[in-house]
mmCIF file with all atom_site columns, C-alpha atoms in Angstrom:
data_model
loop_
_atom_site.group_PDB
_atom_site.id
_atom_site.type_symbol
_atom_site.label_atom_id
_atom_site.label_alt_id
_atom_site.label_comp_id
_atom_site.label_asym_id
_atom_site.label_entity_id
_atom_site.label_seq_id
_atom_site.pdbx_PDB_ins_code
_atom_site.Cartn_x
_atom_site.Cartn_y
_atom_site.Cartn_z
_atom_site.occupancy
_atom_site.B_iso_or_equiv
_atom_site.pdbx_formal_charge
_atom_site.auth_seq_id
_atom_site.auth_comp_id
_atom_site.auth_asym_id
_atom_site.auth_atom_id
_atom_site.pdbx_PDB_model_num
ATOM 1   C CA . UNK A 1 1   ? 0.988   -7.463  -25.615 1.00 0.00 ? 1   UNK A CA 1
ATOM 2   C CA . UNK A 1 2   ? -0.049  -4.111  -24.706 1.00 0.00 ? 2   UNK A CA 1
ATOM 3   C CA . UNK A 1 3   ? 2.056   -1.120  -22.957 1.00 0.00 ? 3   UNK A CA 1
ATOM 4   C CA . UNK A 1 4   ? 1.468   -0.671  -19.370 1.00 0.00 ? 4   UNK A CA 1
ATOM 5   C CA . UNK A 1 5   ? 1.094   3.062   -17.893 1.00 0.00 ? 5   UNK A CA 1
ATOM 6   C CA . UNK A 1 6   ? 0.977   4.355   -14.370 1.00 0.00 ? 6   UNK A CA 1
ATOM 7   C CA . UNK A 1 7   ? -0.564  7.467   -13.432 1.00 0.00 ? 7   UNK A CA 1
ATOM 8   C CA . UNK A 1 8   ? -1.476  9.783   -10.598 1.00 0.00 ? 8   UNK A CA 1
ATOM 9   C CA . UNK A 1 9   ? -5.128  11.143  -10.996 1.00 0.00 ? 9   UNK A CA 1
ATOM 10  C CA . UNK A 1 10  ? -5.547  13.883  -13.105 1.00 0.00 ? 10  UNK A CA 1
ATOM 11  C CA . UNK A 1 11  ? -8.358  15.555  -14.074 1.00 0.00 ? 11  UNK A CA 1
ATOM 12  C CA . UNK A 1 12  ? -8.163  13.679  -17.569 1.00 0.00 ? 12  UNK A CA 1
ATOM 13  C CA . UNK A 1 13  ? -7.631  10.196  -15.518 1.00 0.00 ? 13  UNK A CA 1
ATOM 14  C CA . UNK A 1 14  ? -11.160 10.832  -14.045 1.00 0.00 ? 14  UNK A CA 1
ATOM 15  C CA . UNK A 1 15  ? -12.801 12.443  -17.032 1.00 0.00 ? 15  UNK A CA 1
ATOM 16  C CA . UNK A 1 16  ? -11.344 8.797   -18.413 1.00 0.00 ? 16  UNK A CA 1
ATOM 17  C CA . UNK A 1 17  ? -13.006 7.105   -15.645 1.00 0.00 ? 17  UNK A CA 1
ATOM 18  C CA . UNK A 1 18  ? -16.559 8.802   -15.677 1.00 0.00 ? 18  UNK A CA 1
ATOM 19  C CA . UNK A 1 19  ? -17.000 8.913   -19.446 1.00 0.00 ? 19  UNK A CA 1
ATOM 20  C CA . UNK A 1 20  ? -14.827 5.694   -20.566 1.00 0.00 ? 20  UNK A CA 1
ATOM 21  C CA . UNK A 1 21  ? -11.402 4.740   -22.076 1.00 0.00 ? 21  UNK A CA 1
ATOM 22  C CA . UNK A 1 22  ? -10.918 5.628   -25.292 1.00 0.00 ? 22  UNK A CA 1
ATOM 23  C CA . UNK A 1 23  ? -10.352 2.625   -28.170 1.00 0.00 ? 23  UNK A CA 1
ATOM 24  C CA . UNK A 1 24  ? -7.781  0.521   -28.026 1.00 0.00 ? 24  UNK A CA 1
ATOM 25  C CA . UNK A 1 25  ? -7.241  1.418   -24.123 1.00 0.00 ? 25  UNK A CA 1
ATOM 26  C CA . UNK A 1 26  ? -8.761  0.598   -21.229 1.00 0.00 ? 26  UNK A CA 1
ATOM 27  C CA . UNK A 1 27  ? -8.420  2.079   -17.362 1.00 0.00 ? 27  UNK A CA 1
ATOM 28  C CA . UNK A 1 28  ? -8.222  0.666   -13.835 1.00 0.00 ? 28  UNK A CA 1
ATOM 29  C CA . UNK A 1 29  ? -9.307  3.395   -11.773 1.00 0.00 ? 29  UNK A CA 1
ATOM 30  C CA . UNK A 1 30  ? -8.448  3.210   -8.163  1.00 0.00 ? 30  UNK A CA 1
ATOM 31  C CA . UNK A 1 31  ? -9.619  5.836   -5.633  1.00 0.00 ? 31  UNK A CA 1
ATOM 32  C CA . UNK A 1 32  ? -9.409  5.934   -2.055  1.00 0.00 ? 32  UNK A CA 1
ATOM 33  C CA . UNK A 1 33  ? -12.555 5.297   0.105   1.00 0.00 ? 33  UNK A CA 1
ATOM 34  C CA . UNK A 1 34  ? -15.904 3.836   -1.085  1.00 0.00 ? 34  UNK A CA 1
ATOM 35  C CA . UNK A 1 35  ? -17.733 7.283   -0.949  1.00 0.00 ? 35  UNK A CA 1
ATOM 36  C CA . UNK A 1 36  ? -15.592 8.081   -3.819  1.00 0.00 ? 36  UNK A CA 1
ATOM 37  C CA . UNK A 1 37  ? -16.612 5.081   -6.496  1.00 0.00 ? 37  UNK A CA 1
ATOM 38  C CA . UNK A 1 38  ? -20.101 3.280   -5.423  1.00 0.00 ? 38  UNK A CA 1
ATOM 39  C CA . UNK A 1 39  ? -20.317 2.787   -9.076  1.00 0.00 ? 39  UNK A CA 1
ATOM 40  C CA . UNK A 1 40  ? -21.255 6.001   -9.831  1.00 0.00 ? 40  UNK A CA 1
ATOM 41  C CA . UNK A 1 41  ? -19.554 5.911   -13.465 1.00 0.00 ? 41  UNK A CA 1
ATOM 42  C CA . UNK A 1 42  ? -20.113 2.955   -15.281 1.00 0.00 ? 42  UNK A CA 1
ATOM 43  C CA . UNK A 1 43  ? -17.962 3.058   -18.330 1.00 0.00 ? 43  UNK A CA 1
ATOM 44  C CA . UNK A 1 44  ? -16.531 1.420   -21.391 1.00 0.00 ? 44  UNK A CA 1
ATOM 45  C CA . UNK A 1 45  ? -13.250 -0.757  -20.600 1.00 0.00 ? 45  UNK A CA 1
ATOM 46  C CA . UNK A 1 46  ? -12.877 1.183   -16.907 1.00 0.00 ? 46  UNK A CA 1
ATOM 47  C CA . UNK A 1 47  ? -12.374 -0.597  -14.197 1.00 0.00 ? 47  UNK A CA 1
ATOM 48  C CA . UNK A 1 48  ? -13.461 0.863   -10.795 1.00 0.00 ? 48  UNK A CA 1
ATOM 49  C CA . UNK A 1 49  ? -11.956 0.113   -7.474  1.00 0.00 ? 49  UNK A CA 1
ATOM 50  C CA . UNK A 1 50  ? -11.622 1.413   -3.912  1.00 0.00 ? 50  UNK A CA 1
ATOM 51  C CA . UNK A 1 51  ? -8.784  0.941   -1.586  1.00 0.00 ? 51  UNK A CA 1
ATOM 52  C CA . UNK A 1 52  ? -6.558  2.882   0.388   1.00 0.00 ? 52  UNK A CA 1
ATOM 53  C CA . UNK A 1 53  ? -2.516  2.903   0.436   1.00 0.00 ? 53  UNK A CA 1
ATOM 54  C CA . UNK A 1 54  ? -2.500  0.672   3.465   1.00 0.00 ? 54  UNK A CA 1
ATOM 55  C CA . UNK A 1 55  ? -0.800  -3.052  4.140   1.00 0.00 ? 55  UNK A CA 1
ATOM 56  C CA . UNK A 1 56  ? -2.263  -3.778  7.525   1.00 0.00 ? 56  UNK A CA 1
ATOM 57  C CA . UNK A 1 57  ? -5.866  -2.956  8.672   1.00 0.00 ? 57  UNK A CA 1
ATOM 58  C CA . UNK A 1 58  ? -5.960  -0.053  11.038  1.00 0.00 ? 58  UNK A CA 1
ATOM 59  C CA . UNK A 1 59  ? -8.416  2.731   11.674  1.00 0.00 ? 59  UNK A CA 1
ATOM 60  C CA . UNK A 1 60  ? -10.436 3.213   8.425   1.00 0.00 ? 60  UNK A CA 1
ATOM 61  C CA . UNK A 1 61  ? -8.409  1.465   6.483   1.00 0.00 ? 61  UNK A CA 1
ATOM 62  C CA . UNK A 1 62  ? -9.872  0.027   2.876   1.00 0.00 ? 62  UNK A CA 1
ATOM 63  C CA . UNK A 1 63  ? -7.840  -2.521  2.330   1.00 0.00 ? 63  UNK A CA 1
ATOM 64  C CA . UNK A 1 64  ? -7.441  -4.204  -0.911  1.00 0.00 ? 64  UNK A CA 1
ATOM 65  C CA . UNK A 1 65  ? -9.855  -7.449  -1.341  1.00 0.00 ? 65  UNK A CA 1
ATOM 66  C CA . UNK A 1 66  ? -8.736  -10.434 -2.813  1.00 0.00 ? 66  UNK A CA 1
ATOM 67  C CA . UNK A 1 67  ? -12.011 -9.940  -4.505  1.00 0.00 ? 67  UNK A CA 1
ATOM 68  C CA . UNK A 1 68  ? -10.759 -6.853  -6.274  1.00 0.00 ? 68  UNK A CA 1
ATOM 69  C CA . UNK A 1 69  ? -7.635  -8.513  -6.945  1.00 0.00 ? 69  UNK A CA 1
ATOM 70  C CA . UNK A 1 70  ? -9.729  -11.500 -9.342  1.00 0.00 ? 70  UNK A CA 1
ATOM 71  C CA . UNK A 1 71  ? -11.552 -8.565  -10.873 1.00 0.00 ? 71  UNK A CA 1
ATOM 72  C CA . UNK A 1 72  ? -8.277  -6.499  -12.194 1.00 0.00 ? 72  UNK A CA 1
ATOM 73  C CA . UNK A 1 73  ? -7.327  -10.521 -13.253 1.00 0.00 ? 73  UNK A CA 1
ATOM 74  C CA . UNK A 1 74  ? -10.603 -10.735 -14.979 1.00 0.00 ? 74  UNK A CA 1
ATOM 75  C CA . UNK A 1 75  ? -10.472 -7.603  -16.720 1.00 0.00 ? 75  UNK A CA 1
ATOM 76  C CA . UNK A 1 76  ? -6.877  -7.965  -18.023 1.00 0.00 ? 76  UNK A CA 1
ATOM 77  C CA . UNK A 1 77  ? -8.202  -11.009 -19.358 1.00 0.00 ? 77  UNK A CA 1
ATOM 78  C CA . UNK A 1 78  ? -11.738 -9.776  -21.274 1.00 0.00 ? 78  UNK A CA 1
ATOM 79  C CA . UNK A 1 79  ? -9.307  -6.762  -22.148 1.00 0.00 ? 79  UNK A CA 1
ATOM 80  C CA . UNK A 1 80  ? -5.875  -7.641  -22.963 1.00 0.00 ? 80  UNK A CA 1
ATOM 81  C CA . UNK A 1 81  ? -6.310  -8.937  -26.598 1.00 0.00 ? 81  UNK A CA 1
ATOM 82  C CA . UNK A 1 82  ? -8.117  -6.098  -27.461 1.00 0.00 ? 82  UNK A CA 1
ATOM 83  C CA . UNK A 1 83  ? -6.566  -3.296  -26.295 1.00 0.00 ? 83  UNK A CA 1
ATOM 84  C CA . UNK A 1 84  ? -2.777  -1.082  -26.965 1.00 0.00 ? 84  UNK A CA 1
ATOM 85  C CA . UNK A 1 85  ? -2.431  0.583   -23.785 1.00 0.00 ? 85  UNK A CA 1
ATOM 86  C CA . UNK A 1 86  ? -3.452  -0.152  -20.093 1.00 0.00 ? 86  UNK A CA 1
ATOM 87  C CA . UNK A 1 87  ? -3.600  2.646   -17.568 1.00 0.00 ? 87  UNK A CA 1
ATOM 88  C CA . UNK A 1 88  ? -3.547  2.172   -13.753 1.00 0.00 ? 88  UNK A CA 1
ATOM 89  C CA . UNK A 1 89  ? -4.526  5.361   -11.483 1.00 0.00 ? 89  UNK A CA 1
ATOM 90  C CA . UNK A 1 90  ? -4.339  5.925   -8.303  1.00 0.00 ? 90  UNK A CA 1
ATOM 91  C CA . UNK A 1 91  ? -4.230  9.333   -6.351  1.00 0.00 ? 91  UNK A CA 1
ATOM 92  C CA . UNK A 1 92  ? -0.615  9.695   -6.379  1.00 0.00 ? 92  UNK A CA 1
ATOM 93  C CA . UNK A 1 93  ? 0.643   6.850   -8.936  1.00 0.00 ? 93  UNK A CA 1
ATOM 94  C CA . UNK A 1 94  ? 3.336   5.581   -6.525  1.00 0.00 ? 94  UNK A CA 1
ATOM 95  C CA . UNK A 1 95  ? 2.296   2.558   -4.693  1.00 0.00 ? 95  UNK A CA 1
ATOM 96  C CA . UNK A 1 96  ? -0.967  1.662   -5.193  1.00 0.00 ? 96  UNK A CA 1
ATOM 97  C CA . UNK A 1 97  ? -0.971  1.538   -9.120  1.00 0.00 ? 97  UNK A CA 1
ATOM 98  C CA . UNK A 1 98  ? 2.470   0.835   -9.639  1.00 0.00 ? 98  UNK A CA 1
ATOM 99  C CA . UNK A 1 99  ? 1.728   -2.492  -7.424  1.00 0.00 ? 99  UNK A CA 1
ATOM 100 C CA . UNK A 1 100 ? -1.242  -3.515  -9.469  1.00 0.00 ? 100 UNK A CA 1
ATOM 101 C CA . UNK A 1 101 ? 0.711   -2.787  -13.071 1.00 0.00 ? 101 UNK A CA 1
ATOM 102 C CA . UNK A 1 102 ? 3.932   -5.061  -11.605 1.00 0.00 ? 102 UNK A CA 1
ATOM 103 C CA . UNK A 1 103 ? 1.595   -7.562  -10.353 1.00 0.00 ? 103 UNK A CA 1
ATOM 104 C CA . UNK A 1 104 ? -0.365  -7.586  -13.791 1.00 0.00 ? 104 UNK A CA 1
ATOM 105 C CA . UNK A 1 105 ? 3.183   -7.675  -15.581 1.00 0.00 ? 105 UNK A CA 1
ATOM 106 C CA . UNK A 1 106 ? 3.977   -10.751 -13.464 1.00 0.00 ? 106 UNK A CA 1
ATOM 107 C CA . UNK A 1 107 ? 1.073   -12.482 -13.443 1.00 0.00 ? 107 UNK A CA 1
ATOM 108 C CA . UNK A 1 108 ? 1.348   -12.286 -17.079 1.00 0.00 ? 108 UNK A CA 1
ATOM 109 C CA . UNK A 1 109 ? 5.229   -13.469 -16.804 1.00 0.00 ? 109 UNK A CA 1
ATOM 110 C CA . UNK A 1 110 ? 5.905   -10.205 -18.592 1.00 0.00 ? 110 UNK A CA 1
ATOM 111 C CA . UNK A 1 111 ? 9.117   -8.059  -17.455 1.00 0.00 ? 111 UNK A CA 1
ATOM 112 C CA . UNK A 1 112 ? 8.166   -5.810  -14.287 1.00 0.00 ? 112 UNK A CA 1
ATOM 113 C CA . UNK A 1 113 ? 11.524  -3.848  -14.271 1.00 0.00 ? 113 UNK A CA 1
ATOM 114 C CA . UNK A 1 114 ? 9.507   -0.734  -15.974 1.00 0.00 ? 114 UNK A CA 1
ATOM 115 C CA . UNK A 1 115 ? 8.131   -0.569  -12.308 1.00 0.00 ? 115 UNK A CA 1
ATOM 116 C CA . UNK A 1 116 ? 10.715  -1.853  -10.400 1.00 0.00 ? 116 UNK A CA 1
ATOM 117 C CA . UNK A 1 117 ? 13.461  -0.350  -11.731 1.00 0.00 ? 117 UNK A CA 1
ATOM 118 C CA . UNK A 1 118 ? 11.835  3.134   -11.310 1.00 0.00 ? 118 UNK A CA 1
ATOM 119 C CA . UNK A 1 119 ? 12.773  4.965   -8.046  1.00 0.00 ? 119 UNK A CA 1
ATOM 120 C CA . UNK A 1 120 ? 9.958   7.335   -8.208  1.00 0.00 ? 120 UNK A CA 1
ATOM 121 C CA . UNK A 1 121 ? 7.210   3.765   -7.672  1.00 0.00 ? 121 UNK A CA 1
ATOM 122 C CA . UNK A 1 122 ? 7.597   2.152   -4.246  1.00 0.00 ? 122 UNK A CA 1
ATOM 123 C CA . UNK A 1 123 ? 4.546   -0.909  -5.029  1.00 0.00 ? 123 UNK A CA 1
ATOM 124 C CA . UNK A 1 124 ? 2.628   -1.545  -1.751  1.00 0.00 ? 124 UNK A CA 1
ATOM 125 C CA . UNK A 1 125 ? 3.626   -5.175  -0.911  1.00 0.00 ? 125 UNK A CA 1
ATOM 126 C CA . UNK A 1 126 ? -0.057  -6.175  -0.267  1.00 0.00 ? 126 UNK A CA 1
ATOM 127 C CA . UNK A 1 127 ? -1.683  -5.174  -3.551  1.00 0.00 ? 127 UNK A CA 1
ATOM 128 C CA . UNK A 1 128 ? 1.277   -6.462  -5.413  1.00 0.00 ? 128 UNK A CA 1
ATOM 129 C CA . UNK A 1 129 ? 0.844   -10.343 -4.048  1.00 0.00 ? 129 UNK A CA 1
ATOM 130 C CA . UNK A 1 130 ? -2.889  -10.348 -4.139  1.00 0.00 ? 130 UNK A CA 1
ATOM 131 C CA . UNK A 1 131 ? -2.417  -9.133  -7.635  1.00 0.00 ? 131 UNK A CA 1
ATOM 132 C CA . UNK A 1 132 ? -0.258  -11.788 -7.943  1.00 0.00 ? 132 UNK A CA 1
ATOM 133 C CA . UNK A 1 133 ? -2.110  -14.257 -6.287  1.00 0.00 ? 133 UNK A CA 1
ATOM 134 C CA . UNK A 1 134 ? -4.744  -13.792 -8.585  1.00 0.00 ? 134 UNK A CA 1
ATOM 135 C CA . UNK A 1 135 ? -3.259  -14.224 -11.979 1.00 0.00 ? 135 UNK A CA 1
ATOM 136 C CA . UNK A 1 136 ? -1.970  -17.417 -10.617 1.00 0.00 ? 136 UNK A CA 1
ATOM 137 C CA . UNK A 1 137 ? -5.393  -18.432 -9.960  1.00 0.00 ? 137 UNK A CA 1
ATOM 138 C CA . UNK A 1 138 ? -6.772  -17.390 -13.267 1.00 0.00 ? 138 UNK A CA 1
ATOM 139 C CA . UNK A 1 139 ? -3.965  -18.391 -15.170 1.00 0.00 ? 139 UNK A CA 1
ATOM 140 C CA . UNK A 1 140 ? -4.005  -22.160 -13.715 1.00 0.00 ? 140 UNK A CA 1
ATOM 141 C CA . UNK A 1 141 ? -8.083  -21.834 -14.374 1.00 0.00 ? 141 UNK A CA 1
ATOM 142 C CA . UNK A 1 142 ? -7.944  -21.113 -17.972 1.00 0.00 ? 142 UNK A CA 1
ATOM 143 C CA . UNK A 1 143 ? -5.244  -23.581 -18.129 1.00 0.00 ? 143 UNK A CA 1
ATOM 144 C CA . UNK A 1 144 ? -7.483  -26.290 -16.433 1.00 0.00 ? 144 UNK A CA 1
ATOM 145 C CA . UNK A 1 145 ? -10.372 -25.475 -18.661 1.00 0.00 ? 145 UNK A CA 1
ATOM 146 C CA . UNK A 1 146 ? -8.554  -26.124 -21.414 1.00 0.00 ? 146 UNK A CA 1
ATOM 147 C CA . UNK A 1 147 ? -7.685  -29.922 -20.459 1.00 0.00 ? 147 UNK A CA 1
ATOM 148 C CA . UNK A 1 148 ? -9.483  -33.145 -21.838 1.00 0.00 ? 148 UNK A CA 1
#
């Protein structure tokens, strides 16, 4: 199983994002509005996403897509076998990535008290059950796939 790490972005979280994650690591990059990642920066084992720190739609508000939520499944997935360490970034590395790295630690039944436990993270509730959500959906997948 590889380590989990949250982040805020720094400038070597985005060089990781434009250029790619180095080996044995991969990246899910999350910035705020769409402006910011229209798949400018395609890159070894990065994953891009946009969303803002938001639970309810409002006023230009990016909310989270369940959409996004199958693609940080998918790419723990293609990724997790291969890799040591996974980053999550997000502008500030409190919520947003924090919820994505419990909800990949539980959808992977893996402890999540490295997030929860830590008073400096406070997970946004939405990202963390669509996260979870997902991995529920791919897990029971691959497990149906499997089956005579």
């Amino acid at each position: 199983m590889f380590q989990i790490q949250v982040s805020r972005l720094t400038p070597a979280m985005l060089h990781m994002a434009q250029s790619g994650a180095p080996e044995r690591t991969a990246l899910i990059s999350i910035m705020d509005h769409k402006r910011d990642c229209i798949e400018r920066y395609p890159a070894a084992r990065v994953l891009r996403l946009c969303f803002d720190d938001a639970t309810e739609l409002g006023f230009w508000q990016n909310l989270m897509t369940q959409e996004q939520a199958d693609a940080i499944c998918a790419f723990v997935l293609r990724y997790g076998r291969e890799i040591d360490t996974l980053i999550v970034h997000c502008t500030e590395g409190v919520s947003r990535s924090p919820a994505v790295a419990a909800g990949i630690l539980g959808g992977l039944r893996q402890d999540e008290g490295i997030i929860r436990n830590n008073p400096a993270y406070h997970p946004n509730a939405l990202v963390y059950q669509l996260v979870i959500e997902a991995f529920a959906r791919g897990v029971r997948w691959k497990t149906d796939a499997r089956e005579p």
